[in-house]
mmCIF file of C-alpha atoms in Angstrom:
data_model
loop_
_atom_site.group_PDB
_atom_site.id
_atom_site.type_symbol
_atom_site.label_atom_id
_atom_site.label_comp_id
_atom_site.label_asym_id
_atom_site.label_seq_id
_atom_site.Cartn_x
_atom_site.Cartn_y
_atom_site.Cartn_z
ATOM 1 C CA MET A 884 -22.001 13.208 9.712
ATOM 2 C CA ARG A 885 -25.375 14.273 11.050
ATOM 3 C CA GLN A 886 -26.906 14.133 7.550
ATOM 4 C CA THR A 887 -26.269 10.385 7.233
ATOM 5 C CA GLY A 888 -26.106 9.487 10.925
ATOM 6 C CA PHE A 889 -29.028 7.064 10.767
ATOM 7 C CA PHE A 890 -27.459 4.990 7.987
ATOM 8 C CA HIS A 891 -24.086 5.100 9.718
ATOM 9 C CA HIS A 892 -25.663 3.642 12.863
ATOM 10 C CA ILE A 893 -27.138 0.837 10.747
ATOM 11 C CA GLY A 894 -23.686 0.051 9.342
ATOM 12 C CA THR A 895 -22.172 0.104 12.821
ATOM 13 C CA PHE A 896 -24.866 -2.258 14.098
ATOM 14 C CA LEU A 897 -24.214 -4.654 11.207
ATOM 15 C CA LEU A 898 -20.514 -4.761 12.091
ATOM 16 C CA PHE A 899 -21.376 -5.450 15.720
ATOM 17 C CA SER A 900 -23.757 -8.215 14.623
ATOM 18 C CA ALA A 901 -21.075 -9.743 12.392
ATOM 19 C CA THR A 902 -18.682 -9.801 15.345
ATOM 20 C CA VAL A 903 -21.173 -11.546 17.635
ATOM 21 C CA LEU A 904 -22.133 -14.094 14.970
ATOM 22 C CA LEU A 905 -18.493 -14.922 14.296
ATOM 23 C CA ILE A 906 -17.878 -15.390 18.013
ATOM 24 C CA ILE A 907 -20.681 -17.988 18.036
ATOM 25 C CA THR A 908 -18.904 -19.785 15.185
ATOM 26 C CA ASP A 909 -15.589 -19.613 17.065
ATOM 27 C CA ILE A 910 -16.978 -21.232 20.225
ATOM 28 C CA SER A 911 -18.599 -24.159 18.403
ATOM 29 C CA ALA A 912 -17.615 -27.709 19.398
ATOM 30 C CA PRO A 913 -15.499 -28.650 21.244
ATOM 31 C CA VAL A 914 -15.737 -25.357 23.192
ATOM 32 C CA VAL A 915 -19.545 -25.548 23.414
ATOM 33 C CA ASN A 916 -20.615 -29.122 22.684
ATOM 34 C CA GLY A 917 -24.087 -28.313 21.382
ATOM 35 C CA ILE A 918 -23.024 -25.636 18.873
ATOM 36 C CA SER A 919 -21.846 -27.181 15.620
ATOM 37 C CA MET A 920 -21.099 -26.464 12.004
ATOM 38 C CA LEU A 921 -22.219 -29.973 11.084
ATOM 39 C CA ARG A 922 -24.259 -32.363 13.203
ATOM 40 C CA VAL A 923 -24.428 -36.093 12.490
ATOM 41 C CA ASP A 924 -27.264 -37.940 14.222
ATOM 42 C CA LEU A 925 -26.088 -41.506 14.714
ATOM 43 C CA ASN A 926 -27.921 -44.776 14.145
ATOM 44 C CA ALA A 927 -30.639 -45.537 16.675
ATOM 45 C CA ARG A 928 -28.869 -48.785 17.568
ATOM 46 C CA GLN A 929 -26.147 -46.706 19.215
ATOM 47 C CA THR A 930 -28.538 -44.670 21.357
ATOM 48 C CA SER A 931 -28.383 -44.515 25.102
ATOM 49 C CA SER A 932 -31.546 -44.768 27.150
ATOM 50 C CA ASN A 933 -32.067 -41.032 27.677
ATOM 51 C CA ASN A 934 -30.195 -39.129 24.973
ATOM 52 C CA PHE A 935 -29.911 -39.164 21.210
ATOM 53 C CA PRO A 936 -26.308 -39.852 20.081
ATOM 54 C CA SER A 937 -24.612 -37.499 17.644
ATOM 55 C CA LEU A 938 -21.354 -36.073 16.359
ATOM 56 C CA THR A 939 -20.900 -32.304 16.423
ATOM 57 C CA PHE A 940 -18.137 -30.743 14.347
ATOM 58 C CA GLY A 941 -16.932 -27.219 15.091
ATOM 59 C CA THR A 942 -14.150 -24.788 14.335
ATOM 60 C CA PHE A 943 -11.392 -26.352 16.413
ATOM 61 C CA GLY A 944 -12.552 -29.922 16.916
ATOM 62 C CA TYR A 945 -15.517 -32.216 17.476
ATOM 63 C CA CYS A 946 -17.613 -33.936 20.135
ATOM 64 C CA VAL A 947 -19.105 -37.423 20.331
ATOM 65 C CA ARG A 948 -22.309 -37.014 22.296
ATOM 66 C CA HIS A 949 -24.530 -39.414 24.240
ATOM 67 C CA THR A 950 -23.302 -42.742 22.876
ATOM 68 C CA THR A 951 -23.429 -46.000 24.830
ATOM 69 C CA SER A 952 -19.751 -46.575 24.100
ATOM 70 C CA LEU A 953 -18.995 -43.790 26.597
ATOM 71 C CA SER A 954 -19.457 -44.140 30.315
ATOM 72 C CA SER A 955 -22.839 -42.803 31.472
ATOM 73 C CA GLY A 956 -23.542 -41.554 27.968
ATOM 74 C CA GLN A 957 -21.441 -38.451 28.556
ATOM 75 C CA ASP A 958 -19.867 -36.341 25.826
ATOM 76 C CA SER A 959 -16.335 -36.953 24.632
ATOM 77 C CA CYS A 960 -14.665 -34.030 22.886
ATOM 78 C CA SER A 961 -11.344 -33.570 21.184
ATOM 79 C CA GLN A 962 -8.829 -30.997 22.303
ATOM 80 C CA SER A 963 -9.155 -27.601 20.673
ATOM 81 C CA ARG A 964 -6.632 -27.348 17.869
ATOM 82 C CA VAL A 965 -6.213 -26.016 14.352
ATOM 83 C CA GLY A 966 -6.960 -28.816 11.908
ATOM 84 C CA TYR A 967 -8.449 -32.253 12.563
ATOM 85 C CA ASN A 968 -9.730 -35.242 10.584
ATOM 86 C CA PRO A 969 -13.551 -35.227 10.413
ATOM 87 C CA ALA A 970 -13.673 -38.077 7.890
ATOM 88 C CA LEU A 971 -11.810 -40.384 10.282
ATOM 89 C CA VAL A 972 -14.138 -39.427 13.140
ATOM 90 C CA VAL A 973 -17.177 -40.303 11.013
ATOM 91 C CA GLU A 974 -15.691 -43.636 9.914
ATOM 92 C CA GLN A 975 -15.065 -44.564 13.556
ATOM 93 C CA ASN A 976 -18.590 -43.719 14.709
ATOM 94 C CA VAL A 977 -20.916 -44.172 11.716
ATOM 95 C CA GLN A 978 -21.563 -47.547 10.133
ATOM 96 C CA ASN A 979 -21.002 -48.274 6.442
ATOM 97 C CA VAL A 980 -19.298 -44.975 5.662
ATOM 98 C CA ASP A 981 -15.977 -45.121 3.853
ATOM 99 C CA PHE A 982 -14.242 -42.019 2.547
ATOM 100 C CA SER A 983 -11.731 -42.047 -0.289
ATOM 101 C CA ASP A 984 -8.191 -40.878 0.355
ATOM 102 C CA ALA A 985 -8.871 -37.714 -1.634
ATOM 103 C CA SER A 986 -11.959 -36.871 0.443
ATOM 104 C CA THR A 987 -10.134 -37.559 3.689
ATOM 105 C CA ASP A 988 -7.147 -35.402 2.741
ATOM 106 C CA THR A 989 -9.373 -32.601 1.434
ATOM 107 C CA THR A 990 -11.558 -32.356 4.512
ATOM 108 C CA LYS A 991 -8.550 -32.547 6.820
ATOM 109 C CA ALA A 992 -6.717 -29.790 4.935
ATOM 110 C CA LEU A 993 -9.772 -27.509 4.815
ATOM 111 C CA THR A 994 -10.242 -27.688 8.584
ATOM 112 C CA ARG A 995 -6.893 -25.909 8.916
ATOM 113 C CA VAL A 996 -8.371 -22.962 7.039
ATOM 114 C CA MET A 997 -10.803 -22.515 9.937
ATOM 115 C CA ILE A 998 -8.111 -20.482 11.666
ATOM 116 C CA LEU A 999 -9.628 -17.685 9.567
ATOM 117 C CA HIS A 1000 -12.719 -17.723 11.813
ATOM 118 C CA PRO A 1001 -11.099 -15.916 14.777
ATOM 119 C CA ILE A 1002 -9.119 -13.718 12.378
ATOM 120 C CA ALA A 1003 -12.376 -12.576 10.771
ATOM 121 C CA THR A 1004 -13.822 -12.010 14.251
ATOM 122 C CA GLY A 1005 -10.941 -9.713 15.167
ATOM 123 C CA LEU A 1006 -11.241 -7.776 11.914
ATOM 124 C CA ALA A 1007 -14.996 -7.333 12.366
ATOM 125 C CA PHE A 1008 -14.449 -5.997 15.887
ATOM 126 C CA ILE A 1009 -11.795 -3.549 14.672
ATOM 127 C CA ALA A 1010 -14.150 -2.325 11.937
ATOM 128 C CA PHE A 1011 -16.870 -1.883 14.555
ATOM 129 C CA LEU A 1012 -14.591 0.212 16.772
ATOM 130 C CA LEU A 1013 -13.533 2.376 13.817
ATOM 131 C CA ALA A 1014 -17.170 2.928 12.834
ATOM 132 C CA LEU A 1015 -17.941 4.106 16.356
ATOM 133 C CA GLY A 1016 -15.670 7.091 15.744
ATOM 134 C CA ALA A 1017 -18.287 8.396 13.282
ATOM 135 C CA GLY A 1018 -15.752 10.677 11.580
ATOM 136 C CA VAL A 1019 -14.992 10.727 7.876
ATOM 137 C CA VAL A 1020 -11.576 9.116 8.332
ATOM 138 C CA GLY A 1021 -12.966 6.570 10.804
ATOM 139 C CA SER A 1022 -15.774 5.647 8.431
ATOM 140 C CA LEU A 1023 -13.372 5.250 5.518
ATOM 141 C CA LEU A 1024 -11.077 2.982 7.540
ATOM 142 C CA ALA A 1025 -14.085 1.075 8.892
ATOM 143 C CA SER A 1026 -15.369 0.400 5.376
ATOM 144 C CA LEU A 1027 -11.944 -0.851 4.261
ATOM 145 C CA VAL A 1028 -11.559 -3.146 7.266
ATOM 146 C CA SER A 1029 -15.150 -4.311 6.801
ATOM 147 C CA LEU A 1030 -14.355 -5.215 3.197
ATOM 148 C CA LEU A 1031 -11.322 -7.190 4.386
ATOM 149 C CA THR A 1032 -13.536 -8.893 6.967
ATOM 150 C CA PHE A 1033 -15.978 -9.918 4.267
ATOM 151 C CA ILE A 1034 -13.211 -11.356 2.073
ATOM 152 C CA VAL A 1035 -11.701 -13.374 4.938
ATOM 153 C CA THR A 1036 -15.137 -14.566 6.070
ATOM 154 C CA LEU A 1037 -16.091 -15.543 2.522
ATOM 155 C CA ILE A 1038 -12.929 -17.626 2.095
ATOM 156 C CA ALA A 1039 -13.569 -19.381 5.408
ATOM 157 C CA LEU A 1040 -17.236 -19.871 4.520
ATOM 158 C CA ILE A 1041 -16.456 -21.524 1.190
ATOM 159 C CA CYS A 1042 -13.901 -23.850 2.785
ATOM 160 C CA ASP A 1043 -16.325 -24.761 5.577
ATOM 161 C CA PHE A 1044 -19.161 -25.684 3.235
ATOM 162 C CA VAL A 1045 -16.868 -27.634 0.920
ATOM 163 C CA ALA A 1046 -15.295 -29.639 3.764
ATOM 164 C CA PHE A 1047 -18.489 -30.423 5.644
ATOM 165 C CA GLY A 1048 -20.437 -30.781 2.411
ATOM 166 C CA ILE A 1049 -18.258 -33.797 1.601
ATOM 167 C CA ILE A 1050 -18.960 -35.280 5.040
ATOM 168 C CA LYS A 1051 -22.689 -34.574 4.775
ATOM 169 C CA HIS A 1052 -22.952 -36.140 1.326
ATOM 170 C CA GLU A 1053 -21.214 -39.374 2.327
ATOM 171 C CA VAL A 1054 -23.193 -39.806 5.554
ATOM 172 C CA ASN A 1055 -26.597 -39.159 3.971
ATOM 173 C CA ASN A 1056 -25.841 -41.503 1.050
ATOM 174 C CA ALA A 1057 -24.864 -44.408 3.336
ATOM 175 C CA ASN A 1058 -28.515 -45.282 4.104
ATOM 176 C CA ASN A 1059 -27.628 -46.610 7.525
ATOM 177 C CA GLY A 1060 -30.027 -44.610 9.685
ATOM 178 C CA SER A 1061 -27.592 -41.776 10.359
ATOM 179 C CA ARG A 1062 -28.335 -38.267 9.175
ATOM 180 C CA ALA A 1063 -26.056 -35.237 8.729
ATOM 181 C CA GLU A 1064 -27.412 -31.692 8.944
ATOM 182 C CA TRP A 1065 -25.902 -28.229 8.964
ATOM 183 C CA GLY A 1066 -25.436 -26.811 12.438
ATOM 184 C CA ALA A 1067 -26.131 -23.331 13.777
ATOM 185 C CA ALA A 1068 -22.492 -22.229 13.454
ATOM 186 C CA SER A 1069 -22.619 -22.692 9.678
ATOM 187 C CA TRP A 1070 -25.519 -20.275 9.423
ATOM 188 C CA THR A 1071 -23.985 -17.735 11.804
ATOM 189 C CA ILE A 1072 -20.850 -17.419 9.667
ATOM 190 C CA LEU A 1073 -23.044 -17.111 6.554
ATOM 191 C CA VAL A 1074 -25.109 -14.303 8.088
ATOM 192 C CA SER A 1075 -21.961 -12.596 9.387
ATOM 193 C CA ALA A 1076 -20.582 -12.522 5.838
ATOM 194 C CA ILE A 1077 -23.801 -10.867 4.661
ATOM 195 C CA CYS A 1078 -23.639 -8.336 7.509
ATOM 196 C CA SER A 1079 -20.037 -7.369 6.784
ATOM 197 C CA PHE A 1080 -20.804 -7.098 3.056
ATOM 198 C CA LEU A 1081 -23.740 -4.742 3.635
ATOM 199 C CA ALA A 1082 -21.840 -2.772 6.284
ATOM 200 C CA THR A 1083 -18.982 -2.138 3.840
ATOM 201 C CA PHE A 1084 -21.213 -0.275 1.401
ATOM 202 C CA ILE A 1085 -23.351 1.460 4.015
ATOM 203 C CA VAL A 1086 -20.402 2.847 5.969
ATOM 204 C CA PHE A 1087 -18.610 3.837 2.759
ATOM 205 C CA PHE A 1088 -21.771 5.588 1.550
ATOM 206 C CA THR A 1089 -22.007 7.604 4.772
ATOM 207 C CA CYS A 1090 -18.335 8.550 4.423
ATOM 208 C CA CYS A 1091 -18.764 9.809 0.845
ATOM 209 C CA SER A 1092 -22.030 11.537 1.699
ATOM 210 C CA ALA A 1093 -20.471 13.354 4.634
ATOM 211 C CA ARG A 1094 -17.599 14.614 2.449
ATOM 212 C CA LEU A 1095 -20.096 15.762 -0.177
ATOM 213 C CA HIS A 1096 -22.137 17.697 2.369
ATOM 214 C CA ARG A 1097 -18.978 19.262 3.818
ATOM 215 C CA ARG A 1098 -17.793 20.447 0.401
ATOM 216 C CA ARG A 1099 -21.222 21.814 -0.428
ATOM 217 C CA GLU A 1100 -21.359 23.762 2.814
ATOM 218 C CA GLY A 1101 -17.872 25.146 2.191
ATOM 219 C CA ARG A 1102 -18.825 26.212 -1.346
ATOM 220 C CA VAL A 1103 -21.928 28.016 -0.104
ATOM 221 C CA ALA A 1104 -19.886 29.813 2.536
ATOM 222 C CA LYS A 1105 -17.446 31.073 -0.132
ATOM 223 C CA ASP A 1106 -20.262 32.378 -2.339
ATOM 224 C CA VAL A 1107 -21.697 34.548 0.424
ATOM 225 C CA PRO A 1108 -20.270 38.129 0.140
ATOM 226 C CA ASP A 1109 -18.459 39.654 3.072
ATOM 227 C CA GLY A 1110 -20.777 41.430 5.423
ATOM 228 C CA TYR A 1111 -23.863 39.693 4.034
ATOM 229 C CA GLY A 1112 -26.527 39.500 6.667
ATOM 230 C CA ALA A 1113 -24.808 42.033 8.934
ATOM 231 C CA PRO A 1114 -26.958 44.979 10.163
ATOM 232 C CA ARG A 1115 -26.590 48.060 7.976
ATOM 233 C CA ARG A 1116 -24.951 51.027 9.629
ATOM 234 C CA ARG A 1117 -27.272 54.028 9.908
ATOM 235 C CA ARG A 1118 -26.041 57.305 8.372
ATOM 236 C CA ARG A 1119 -26.169 60.257 10.683
ATOM 237 C CA TRP A 1120 -27.989 63.353 9.467
ATOM 238 C CA TRP A 1121 -25.120 65.638 10.323
#
């Protein structure tokens, strides 16, 4: 695959980048308190003396950070688990926010879909390893797994933005001094989806191009007559 090696390396790098970005999404709150998919800055009346209070929502839970209701303003995080109730957490910590039963049930159900985050991470890593093989078969398998990675990531991405979009809309419309903003983990999963999408076509292109070059070289070899290019035998004068 020397003819398309440069493009193949680009595709491999994109798969590696997608894996790293998905890992960042996986370790969002409560694993790493400061990394979130959605951050809610709480009302200034709830602030401690040194830190700004907030809620950080992640893949497997949430954290309540720097509020005076906690001893010494320390963070309080939920246990890591598949599925939680972000609407209830907001109602308990943000003033004048009341979610409907439909919104509460929807956001709670969509957090269970976040189990797709680590699944997409594993698929992206497998695609990366297959692309490292740099063979035609490896590239073909890598492009297929990369396509599957993109589909899984896209499903998770849509569910994430729908679930936290509901939370963000209700908090920002409450006009109580609190403000909800997208966190870094939301953008990392978005960029990882773009990386896996581009990698699918780039790696598949290098696979098809390598097969085309191989067939062309084989066809040229067949068209060359036997003995072509060999030194001509000199006739002896006797």
